[in-house]
Amino acid sequence: MTSETVPTTTRAAALVRGYEVVIGFETHTQLSTRSKIFSRASTAFGAEPNTQACAVDLALPGTLPVMNRGAVERAIRFGLAIGAQIAPRSVFARKNYFYPDLPKGYQISQFEIPVVQGGQVEFFLDGEKRSVRLVRAHLEEDAGKSLHEEFAGQTGIDLNRAGTPLLEIVTEPDMRSSAEAVAYAKELHKIVTWIGICDGNMQEGSFRCDANVSVRKPGAPLGTRREIKNLNSFKFMQQAIDYEVRWQIEQIEDGHAIQQATVLFNPDTGETRAMRTKEDAADYRYFPDPDLPPLVIDGNWVQEIGARMPELPRAMSARFARGYSLSESEATQLTQSPTFAAYFEATVAAGANPKLASNWLSGEISRKLNAQEIEIGACPIKPAELADVILHLTTGTINSGGAKQLLELLWQRGPADVVVQLTGASATAEVVSVGALIESAGLRQIDDSGALEKIIDEVLTANPKSVDEFRQGKEKAFNALVGQIMKASRGKANPQEAGAMLRARLG
Ligand code: ADP
Ligand code: MG
């Protein structure tokens, strides 16, 4: 890759102490096949060490690799999702290196001709559309794992992971800040989980990012990069890149040249540390694997796979933004996962105003889901119930405080027992009658003017000081009085109506 491939028209990048940050990503995505890329051993995570490594994975003499069709299909799905070329013929190569967790002495990967070529990942950052170009995505097998911690003073090798299918996704050095890098990684994560090729579990190593980072003075050629390996959380990703950028700038300012290197991020110290000087491709002595024929992909198969692709997150969020008059960032929130998007559409289909459905889903409902660390698929409130709550809000039966309490009641309910408890209805009822719940829990908004008048009287009598202040022109005092009215009505007064009546009363 050369500096010519860097777009010359990139937006003005935010500089760090006068330096431009340049970042390219290599992401190892574990493909969600049940068996390995070249053998029939299971890929399930968490098994006893070395119980899922068959003769092929152990590299016993005389064994031969057999291509897993499911892994190829997933690579094709990815290529189609990001607008890449699917190579009709690609080649597996041996990447030779010596490491205890690699019994063959080489990793089967793709080198000169990868299966997926080009394409781009698009996302929004601070309301601005960004596009990161991909160089390639290639199929390869994972290596085993060295286990240092469980053997006092010794290292064990677990080969369960050996042969697990990976798609390595490589970008051009198009990113210009840690925030942009994280936004790219999040979008990529969304795409691979959305199209069902990867479970996306970062703790288990299903989605591991290597960030290549360099800095340069604006307009200068690309600087020398250091590669931060195996970032498996978005938080660490941002911290690691920020640290690395500061470190590189300090080195350069102190008159030192940056050496190309592979570094590791230590979350405990927040620092990156060199683990080895970087190998060049030549060190790996790549050559085509004689045990595997070229991978030939029939155009009809690609078409069939294309016909089965779901609507993609970007297309869906554009449709939401347009069709429901939402902002780009609201639509992006709603399309965080297929299930979340489906929940939103079901809520709208059940009659909710789309804008309000979006607000309540991204606000109150998401807060509740996050607090309990559950996914929207496990949300105890059904879309039809959320829609009902929103309808009661728009027709003025309840105010927004009441809606929050209502959601809490719906959330707290056991499978169906709130109905029994609060309305005495049948225990087998599945969906709570939101209207009945409003009555039984006493959440109906007070907009009866007689009742409001009475509360306003009480509040005015009890707060002569605020009344005086308001008459002297302090608008703050007015808000304080409305607050008192809400409090006196235990949150149930219609705030607009109470406000209007109060203003009329105060003249
Ligand atoms: P290699 O395969 O030898 O590691 P590549 O040219 O394939 O090198 O680049 C690997 C990754 O590093 C790519 O994501 C690329 O965008 C990124 N990269 C290349 N040069 C730079 C640079 N100067 N600064 C930041 N990232 C870079
Ligand atoms: Mg590389």
XYZ file of C-alpha atoms and ligand atoms in Angstrom:
535
model
C 0.000 0.000 0.000
C 1.293 3.436 -0.839
C 0.427 6.955 0.117
C -1.240 7.435 -3.304
C -4.160 5.372 -2.066
C -4.907 7.930 0.641
C -7.661 10.217 -0.611
C -6.271 13.688 -1.207
C -9.650 15.268 -0.617
C -10.072 14.112 2.975
C -11.798 16.639 5.183
C -9.665 18.856 7.364
C -8.536 16.482 10.079
C -8.450 17.564 13.699
C -4.769 17.847 14.545
C -3.164 16.662 17.762
C -0.429 19.100 18.789
C 0.015 19.982 15.110
C 0.139 16.347 13.916
C -2.339 14.472 11.764
C -3.265 11.020 13.058
C -3.471 8.188 10.498
C -5.101 4.868 11.369
C -5.753 1.651 9.441
C -7.471 -1.414 10.892
C -7.026 -5.146 10.537
C -9.919 -6.983 12.169
C -10.072 -10.709 12.855
C -13.690 -11.707 12.702
C -14.459 -15.214 13.877
C -16.983 -16.751 11.503
C -19.953 -18.412 13.159
C -19.641 -21.848 11.567
C -20.181 -24.855 13.810
C -17.113 -26.656 12.554
C -13.630 -25.440 11.715
C -12.461 -23.990 8.450
C -10.578 -27.090 7.268
C -11.775 -29.846 9.625
C -14.959 -31.163 11.227
C -13.934 -30.364 14.817
C -16.318 -28.121 16.782
C -15.699 -24.383 17.166
C -17.758 -24.053 20.375
C -16.160 -21.682 22.890
C -15.123 -22.663 26.400
C -14.498 -26.429 26.118
C -11.799 -28.212 28.155
C -8.396 -27.547 26.538
C -7.538 -29.779 23.585
C -10.893 -31.575 23.434
C -11.869 -29.895 20.166
C -8.745 -30.347 18.116
C -8.849 -33.210 15.625
C -5.957 -34.727 13.686
C -6.092 -31.946 11.072
C -5.962 -29.200 13.722
C -3.097 -30.982 15.479
C -1.261 -31.137 12.133
C -0.677 -34.876 12.335
C 1.255 -36.177 9.321
C -0.902 -37.374 6.436
C -3.933 -35.207 7.237
C -5.360 -32.906 4.594
C -7.490 -29.752 4.910
C -11.022 -29.735 3.461
C -12.648 -26.348 2.829
C -15.754 -25.506 4.899
C -18.427 -24.194 2.516
C -20.148 -22.264 5.329
C -17.025 -20.171 5.907
C -16.874 -19.245 2.203
C -20.568 -18.354 2.211
C -20.025 -16.015 5.167
C -17.117 -14.301 3.411
C -19.369 -13.756 0.391
C -22.147 -12.322 2.561
C -19.653 -9.878 4.005
C -18.344 -8.857 0.585
C -21.878 -8.204 -0.647
C -22.733 -6.201 2.481
C -19.884 -3.741 1.937
C -20.052 -3.462 -1.854
C -16.837 -5.393 -2.527
C -15.792 -7.611 -5.429
C -16.085 -11.347 -4.781
C -13.081 -12.947 -6.459
C -14.254 -15.752 -8.781
C -10.963 -17.483 -8.008
C -8.879 -16.931 -4.878
C -5.891 -18.760 -3.491
C -4.916 -20.137 -0.096
C -1.329 -19.574 0.954
C 0.912 -20.764 3.736
C 2.137 -18.085 6.108
C 5.198 -19.602 7.735
C 6.276 -18.779 11.275
C 7.270 -20.665 14.374
C 5.264 -20.382 17.524
C 4.267 -23.037 20.061
C 0.542 -22.613 19.374
C 1.005 -23.339 15.658
C 1.865 -27.035 15.290
C 1.997 -27.055 11.483
C 4.614 -24.305 11.467
C 2.405 -22.338 9.098
C -1.010 -20.729 9.092
C -3.289 -21.263 6.111
C -4.351 -17.805 4.940
C -4.859 -15.940 1.683
C -2.158 -13.648 0.405
C -1.978 -12.480 -3.181
C -5.552 -13.210 -4.179
C -8.058 -12.759 -1.324
C -11.708 -13.753 -1.650
C -13.105 -10.258 -0.936
C -11.564 -7.204 -2.605
C -12.372 -3.503 -2.107
C -15.624 -2.171 -0.704
C -16.241 0.415 2.002
C -17.795 0.870 5.411
C -19.937 3.978 5.877
C -21.045 5.523 9.136
C -21.834 8.835 10.781
C -19.506 10.616 13.168
C -20.810 13.770 14.856
C -23.537 13.986 12.239
C -21.056 13.837 9.359
C -20.977 10.946 6.912
C -17.672 9.050 6.772
C -16.490 6.296 4.516
C -13.552 3.974 5.177
C -12.296 2.020 2.182
C -11.469 -1.634 2.597
C -8.461 -3.145 0.891
C -9.533 -6.734 1.266
C -11.019 -9.423 3.440
C -9.433 -12.857 3.406
C -10.198 -16.246 4.892
C -7.729 -17.850 7.259
C -7.484 -20.257 10.157
C -6.906 -19.186 13.750
C -3.939 -20.507 15.762
C -4.119 -22.187 19.180
C -3.629 -20.389 22.475
C -0.811 -20.363 25.014
C -2.115 -20.478 28.582
C 0.375 -18.892 30.940
C -1.703 -18.189 33.978
C -2.972 -21.614 35.005
C 0.390 -23.338 35.171
C 2.645 -21.848 37.822
C 5.852 -21.104 35.981
C 4.774 -23.131 32.967
C 2.917 -22.532 29.755
C 0.256 -24.871 28.388
C -1.003 -24.993 24.831
C -4.717 -25.229 24.033
C -5.363 -26.140 20.399
C -9.163 -25.899 20.556
C -9.041 -22.602 18.701
C -6.639 -23.901 16.030
C -8.476 -24.007 12.715
C -11.325 -21.730 13.761
C -12.416 -19.801 10.632
C -11.483 -16.132 10.538
C -12.203 -13.379 8.068
C -9.437 -10.788 8.320
C -10.803 -7.415 7.201
C -8.193 -4.819 6.211
C -8.844 -1.085 5.688
C -6.922 1.590 3.862
C -5.276 4.032 6.294
C -8.345 6.280 6.030
C -9.154 7.100 9.651
C -7.988 10.371 11.188
C -8.807 10.124 14.906
C -9.387 7.571 17.652
C -13.071 8.564 17.654
C -13.320 7.813 13.958
C -11.505 4.497 14.430
C -13.926 3.460 17.174
C -16.917 4.543 15.057
C -15.574 2.423 12.186
C -15.045 -0.590 14.448
C -18.556 -0.248 15.888
C -20.082 -0.055 12.414
C -18.078 -3.066 11.239
C -19.163 -4.974 14.357
C -22.761 -4.048 13.603
C -22.485 -5.253 10.010
C -20.932 -8.659 10.772
C -23.416 -9.417 13.545
C -26.346 -8.035 11.517
C -25.665 -10.355 8.579
C -25.124 -13.239 10.983
C -21.563 -14.181 10.049
C -20.049 -13.557 13.507
C -21.465 -13.668 17.050
C -19.598 -10.435 17.808
C -18.597 -11.557 21.307
C -15.553 -9.408 21.982
C -14.705 -10.912 25.390
C -14.488 -14.349 23.820
C -12.288 -12.987 21.037
C -14.795 -13.302 18.200
C -14.011 -9.759 17.017
C -10.383 -8.650 17.519
C -9.011 -5.434 16.106
C -5.418 -4.491 15.333
C -5.016 -0.724 15.009
C -2.147 0.553 12.846
C -1.292 4.046 14.027
C 1.063 6.709 12.703
C 1.317 10.483 12.893
C 2.587 13.064 10.432
C 2.693 16.796 9.828
C -0.201 17.775 7.524
C 0.781 17.253 3.902
C 3.808 15.081 4.738
C 4.100 11.475 3.500
C 2.696 8.755 5.766
C 4.658 8.276 8.971
C 5.984 4.942 10.220
C 3.223 2.951 11.892
C 3.058 0.867 15.014
C 0.420 -1.853 15.203
C -1.567 -2.242 18.433
C -2.609 -5.885 18.569
C -5.776 -7.588 19.731
C -7.981 -4.768 20.956
C -11.096 -6.503 22.213
C -13.140 -3.649 23.647
C -14.183 -0.310 22.173
C -13.127 1.464 25.357
C -9.594 0.026 25.295
C -9.418 0.753 21.571
C -9.906 4.470 22.157
C -7.549 4.565 25.159
C -4.846 2.587 23.361
C -4.905 4.760 20.235
C -4.927 7.990 22.262
C -1.949 6.811 24.298
C -0.094 5.635 21.203
C -0.645 8.971 19.416
C 0.677 10.932 22.422
C 3.657 8.591 22.721
C 4.589 8.849 19.036
C 4.339 12.654 19.045
C 6.547 12.837 22.145
C 9.129 10.570 20.517
C 9.230 12.683 17.372
C 9.334 15.955 19.321
C 12.234 14.519 21.330
C 14.065 13.865 18.048
C 13.596 10.074 17.902
C 12.422 8.239 14.789
C 9.468 5.844 15.138
C 10.451 2.208 14.597
C 7.862 -0.010 12.958
C 6.713 -2.377 15.695
C 3.940 -4.521 17.053
C 2.731 -3.327 20.443
C 0.322 -4.506 23.121
C -2.021 -2.332 25.170
C -2.039 -2.888 28.901
C -5.439 -1.817 30.282
C -4.054 -1.700 33.831
C -1.424 0.929 33.053
C -3.198 2.464 30.045
C 0.064 2.190 28.075
C 1.200 0.441 24.925
C 4.439 -1.532 24.947
C 6.453 -2.962 22.050
C 6.407 -6.778 21.901
C 8.436 -7.271 18.746
C 9.772 -5.327 15.809
C 7.395 -5.867 12.955
C 7.986 -8.665 10.443
C 7.698 -7.932 6.740
C 5.642 -10.079 4.410
C 8.930 -11.521 3.124
C 9.687 -12.962 6.580
C 6.647 -15.198 6.275
C 7.808 -16.855 3.033
C 4.240 -17.021 1.707
C 3.546 -19.583 -1.001
C 0.325 -21.150 -2.378
C -0.802 -24.093 -0.269
C -0.338 -27.222 -2.404
C -2.905 -29.098 -0.264
C -5.763 -26.791 -1.286
C -6.963 -26.112 -4.822
C -7.841 -22.503 -5.695
C -11.174 -21.426 -4.261
C -13.524 -21.084 -7.232
C -16.794 -19.261 -6.597
C -19.653 -19.589 -9.024
C -21.440 -16.337 -9.905
C -24.838 -18.019 -9.510
C -24.019 -18.919 -5.939
C -23.089 -15.292 -5.203
C -26.412 -14.201 -6.708
C -28.351 -16.701 -4.620
C -26.620 -15.471 -1.471
C -27.316 -11.883 -2.526
C -31.013 -12.644 -2.921
C -31.128 -13.887 0.680
C -29.346 -10.854 2.205
C -31.372 -8.913 4.784
C -31.875 -5.163 4.508
C -28.580 -3.735 5.784
C -28.244 -1.376 8.749
C -27.310 1.729 6.705
C -30.141 1.198 4.231
C -32.579 0.560 7.048
C -31.553 3.628 8.991
C -31.822 5.779 5.851
C -35.327 4.364 5.352
C -36.238 5.121 8.996
C -34.877 8.663 8.753
C -36.821 9.351 5.565
C -40.015 7.433 6.275
C -40.490 8.469 9.897
C -38.913 11.953 9.747
C -36.162 11.097 12.216
C -32.639 12.465 12.420
C -29.771 10.343 11.157
C -28.538 9.755 14.704
C -32.001 8.747 15.947
C -32.303 6.288 13.048
C -28.825 4.919 13.783
C -29.827 4.301 17.408
C -32.919 2.405 16.300
C -30.959 0.200 13.916
C -28.373 -0.849 16.508
C -29.528 -4.450 15.945
C -32.159 -6.179 13.806
C -34.175 -6.975 16.944
C -34.102 -3.371 18.132
C -35.247 -2.161 14.708
C -37.999 -4.787 14.599
C -39.196 -3.707 18.069
C -39.382 -0.094 16.873
C -41.323 -1.004 13.740
C -43.720 -3.187 15.731
C -44.343 -0.281 18.128
C -45.116 2.043 15.219
C -47.286 -0.612 13.558
C -49.264 -0.800 16.811
C -50.148 2.857 16.421
C -47.409 4.819 18.207
C -46.151 8.126 16.850
C -42.724 7.241 15.336
C -40.885 10.203 16.842
C -42.202 9.425 20.332
C -41.542 5.693 19.871
C -37.954 6.576 18.942
C -37.563 8.886 21.966
C -38.949 6.392 24.465
C -37.040 3.442 23.007
C -33.687 5.229 22.862
C -34.356 6.928 26.209
C -36.301 5.260 29.001
C -36.455 1.724 27.565
C -32.738 1.661 26.688
C -31.868 2.956 30.168
C -33.816 0.098 31.714
C -32.264 -2.485 29.384
C -28.742 -1.189 30.105
C -29.323 -1.097 33.863
C -30.216 -4.787 33.805
C -27.776 -5.642 31.010
C -30.407 -7.306 28.874
C -31.104 -7.139 25.161
C -34.261 -5.676 23.662
C -35.325 -9.226 22.732
C -35.730 -9.899 26.472
C -37.580 -6.648 27.184
C -40.483 -7.389 29.551
C -42.565 -4.673 27.878
C -44.187 -5.696 24.582
C -44.162 -3.321 21.584
C -47.980 -3.164 21.660
C -47.828 -2.078 25.318
C -45.242 0.631 24.619
C -47.451 1.795 21.759
C -50.430 1.957 24.141
C -48.451 3.969 26.682
C -47.445 6.406 23.927
C -51.045 6.648 22.685
C -52.256 7.493 26.195
C -49.519 10.098 26.359
C -50.483 11.713 23.057
C -54.179 11.766 23.912
C -53.347 13.308 27.307
C -54.623 10.500 29.588
C -51.215 10.563 31.244
C -48.279 12.956 31.306
C -44.671 11.936 30.719
C -44.043 11.350 34.430
C -47.042 9.018 34.432
C -45.721 7.273 31.338
C -42.450 6.579 33.151
C -44.275 5.123 36.143
C -46.434 3.070 33.837
C -43.381 1.644 32.067
C -41.880 0.799 35.443
C -45.058 -1.077 36.438
C -45.092 -2.949 33.135
C -41.406 -3.706 33.571
C -41.797 -4.998 37.146
C -44.677 -7.295 36.330
C -44.100 -11.027 36.315
C -45.112 -12.808 33.132
C -48.778 -11.825 33.474
C -49.502 -11.252 37.124
C -49.738 -7.477 37.154
C -53.115 -7.874 35.521
C -54.276 -10.002 38.425
C -52.762 -7.780 41.046
C -53.932 -4.477 39.705
C -57.146 -5.171 37.885
C -58.283 -8.546 39.118
C -58.427 -9.793 35.536
C -57.683 -13.325 34.407
C -54.279 -14.705 35.357
C -53.802 -16.055 31.859
C -53.984 -12.652 30.206
C -50.789 -12.093 28.217
C -50.870 -8.422 27.420
C -51.707 -5.982 30.166
C -54.495 -3.551 29.428
C -52.569 -0.327 29.721
C -55.787 1.664 30.120
C -56.858 -0.447 33.087
C -53.402 -0.190 34.598
C -53.523 3.616 34.414
C -56.763 3.603 36.419
C -55.772 0.994 38.979
C -52.411 2.641 39.624
C -54.006 6.095 39.710
C -51.795 7.547 37.010
C -54.462 9.422 35.096
C -53.366 12.976 34.387
C -55.298 15.688 36.186
C -56.564 18.137 33.593
C -59.940 18.775 35.140
C -59.797 22.548 35.678
C -61.702 22.389 38.966
C -59.208 19.939 40.437
C -56.239 21.896 39.084
C -57.685 25.158 40.424
C -57.848 23.654 43.889
C -54.204 22.514 43.762
C -53.109 25.915 42.435
C -54.921 27.633 45.308
C -53.062 25.503 47.835
C -49.715 26.113 46.173
C -50.213 29.878 45.953
C -51.182 30.070 49.623
C -48.189 27.976 50.674
C -45.629 29.895 48.548
C -46.184 33.652 48.963
C -42.475 34.333 48.461
C -42.393 32.771 44.996
C -45.538 34.667 44.077
C -43.877 37.973 45.092
C -40.726 37.129 43.180
C -42.725 36.317 40.062
C -44.563 39.617 40.294
C -41.142 41.327 40.448
C -40.392 39.723 37.081
C -38.502 36.564 38.060
C -39.472 33.875 35.543
C -37.608 31.290 37.640
C -40.190 31.728 40.378
C -42.893 30.723 37.914
C -41.125 27.439 37.180
C -40.729 26.854 40.913
C -44.485 27.251 41.342
C -45.223 24.815 38.492
C -42.825 22.412 40.211
C -44.836 22.789 43.436
C -48.067 22.091 41.548
C -46.579 18.924 40.056
C -45.409 17.885 43.509
C -48.783 18.594 45.139
C -50.511 16.528 42.425
C -47.964 13.748 42.933
C -46.776 14.283 39.376
C -50.205 13.897 37.830
C -51.126 17.455 36.886
C -51.122 18.270 33.182
C -48.063 20.550 33.192
C -49.100 22.633 30.160
C -52.587 23.215 31.427
C -51.467 23.890 35.004
C -48.896 26.363 33.655
C -51.481 28.198 31.582
C -53.935 28.384 34.487
C -51.238 29.577 36.845
C -50.178 32.320 34.466
C -53.780 33.441 34.120
C -54.157 33.498 37.901
C -51.014 35.542 38.435
C -52.180 37.992 35.775
P 1.188 -5.463 6.481
O 0.301 -6.435 5.798
O 2.597 -5.609 6.169
O 0.912 -5.371 7.937
P -0.352 -3.486 5.060
O 0.172 -2.579 4.027
O -1.226 -4.598 4.647
O 0.861 -4.013 5.893
O -1.131 -2.594 6.091
C -1.677 -3.138 7.225
C -2.598 -2.098 7.823
O -1.881 -0.938 8.199
C -3.674 -1.612 6.876
O -4.889 -1.511 7.604
C -3.204 -0.247 6.463
O -4.296 0.613 6.193
C -2.471 0.223 7.679
N -1.392 1.161 7.378
C -0.461 1.064 6.405
N 0.390 2.098 6.476
C -0.002 2.871 7.523
C 0.490 4.079 8.122
N 1.570 4.687 7.679
N -0.173 4.564 9.193
C -1.258 3.956 9.671
N -1.756 2.831 9.160
C -1.144 2.284 8.101
Mg -1.354 -7.226 7.289
